[in-house]
Coordinates of C-alpha atoms in Angstrom, one line a residue:
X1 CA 154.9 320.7 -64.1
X2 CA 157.8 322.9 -62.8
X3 CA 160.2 321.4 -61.3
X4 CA 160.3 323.9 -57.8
X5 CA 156.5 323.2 -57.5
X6 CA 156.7 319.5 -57.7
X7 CA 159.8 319.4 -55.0
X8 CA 157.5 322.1 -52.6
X9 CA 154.7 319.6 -52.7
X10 CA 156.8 316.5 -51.7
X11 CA 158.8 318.7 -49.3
X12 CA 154.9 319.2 -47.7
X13 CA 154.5 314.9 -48.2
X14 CA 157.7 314.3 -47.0
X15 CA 157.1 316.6 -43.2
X16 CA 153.7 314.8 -43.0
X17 CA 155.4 311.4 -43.4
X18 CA 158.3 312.8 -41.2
X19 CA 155.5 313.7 -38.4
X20 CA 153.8 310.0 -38.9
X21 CA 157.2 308.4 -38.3
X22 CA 157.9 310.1 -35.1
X23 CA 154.5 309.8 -33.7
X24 CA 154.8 306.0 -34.6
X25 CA 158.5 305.7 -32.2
X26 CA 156.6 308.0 -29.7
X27 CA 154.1 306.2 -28.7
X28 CA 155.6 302.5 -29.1
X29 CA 156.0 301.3 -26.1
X30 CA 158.5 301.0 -23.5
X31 CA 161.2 298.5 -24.3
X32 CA 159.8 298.3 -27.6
X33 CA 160.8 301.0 -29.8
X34 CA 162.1 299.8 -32.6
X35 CA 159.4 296.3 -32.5
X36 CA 157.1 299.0 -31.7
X37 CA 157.6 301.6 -34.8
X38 CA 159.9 299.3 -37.5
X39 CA 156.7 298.6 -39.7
X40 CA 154.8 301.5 -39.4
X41 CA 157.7 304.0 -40.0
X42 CA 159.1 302.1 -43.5
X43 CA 156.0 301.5 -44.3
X44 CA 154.9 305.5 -44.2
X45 CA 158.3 305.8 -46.2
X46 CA 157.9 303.3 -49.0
X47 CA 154.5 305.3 -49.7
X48 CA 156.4 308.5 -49.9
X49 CA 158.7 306.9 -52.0
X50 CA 156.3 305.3 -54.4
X51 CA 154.4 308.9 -54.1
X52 CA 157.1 310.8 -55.1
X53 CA 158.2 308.9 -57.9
X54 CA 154.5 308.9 -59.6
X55 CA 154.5 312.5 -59.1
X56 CA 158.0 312.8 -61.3
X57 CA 157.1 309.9 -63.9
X58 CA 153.6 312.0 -64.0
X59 CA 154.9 315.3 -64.3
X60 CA 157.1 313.5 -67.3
X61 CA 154.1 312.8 -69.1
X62 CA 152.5 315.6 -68.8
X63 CA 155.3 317.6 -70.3
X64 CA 154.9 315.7 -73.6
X65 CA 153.5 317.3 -75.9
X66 CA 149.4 316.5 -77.2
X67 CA 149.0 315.2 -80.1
X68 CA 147.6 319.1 -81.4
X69 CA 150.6 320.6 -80.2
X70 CA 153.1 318.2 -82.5
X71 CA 155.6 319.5 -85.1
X72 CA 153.2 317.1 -87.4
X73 CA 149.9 316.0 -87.3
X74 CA 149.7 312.1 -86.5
X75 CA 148.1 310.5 -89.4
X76 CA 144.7 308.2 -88.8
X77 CA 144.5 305.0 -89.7
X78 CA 142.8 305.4 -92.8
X79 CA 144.7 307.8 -94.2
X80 CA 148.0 305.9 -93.4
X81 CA 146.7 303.2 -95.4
X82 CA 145.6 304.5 -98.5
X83 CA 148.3 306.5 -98.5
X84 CA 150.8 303.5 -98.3
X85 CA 148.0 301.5 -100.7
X86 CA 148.2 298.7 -97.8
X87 CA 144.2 299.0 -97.5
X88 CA 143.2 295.9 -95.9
X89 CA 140.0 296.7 -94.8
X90 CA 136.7 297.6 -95.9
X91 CA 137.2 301.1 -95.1
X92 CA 139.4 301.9 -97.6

């Protein structure tokens, strides 16, 4: 995945997470803002957090190339043992 498309997407996470947090100190009440919000707002951020860093390990992945797009073809099992003559198995 590009790099610009994954950052706009957890720019748009990262405003709705940013929303939830004020909403969360907003309506906590009086003489209890922080008691009030604490939980809720870290917890909203250690989603985004764990969010965002699937999205890059993902993106990772998927840039790696299939097994059809490799330099060489990945040999099967079968062939990688008869080739070697370490047949151990009735298939061979």
């Amino acid at each position: 995945m590009d790099r610009n498309v994954l950052k706009a997407q957890m720019q748009e996470r990262f405003e709705a997470t940013w929303e939830e947090a004020c909403k969360a100190v907003e309506t906590a009440p009086d003489g209890q803002w922080i008691a009030g919000s604490e939980w809720q707002v870290q917890e909203a951020f250690q989603k985004l957090m764990a969010d965002c860093y699937r999205e890059i390990v993902q993106s990772r992945i998927d840039a790696l190339p299939s097994e059809k797009q490799a330099a060489f073809p990945l040999p099967k099992a079968r062939d990688w043992c008869c080739a070697t003559r370490a047949c151990i198995g009735p298939a061979c």
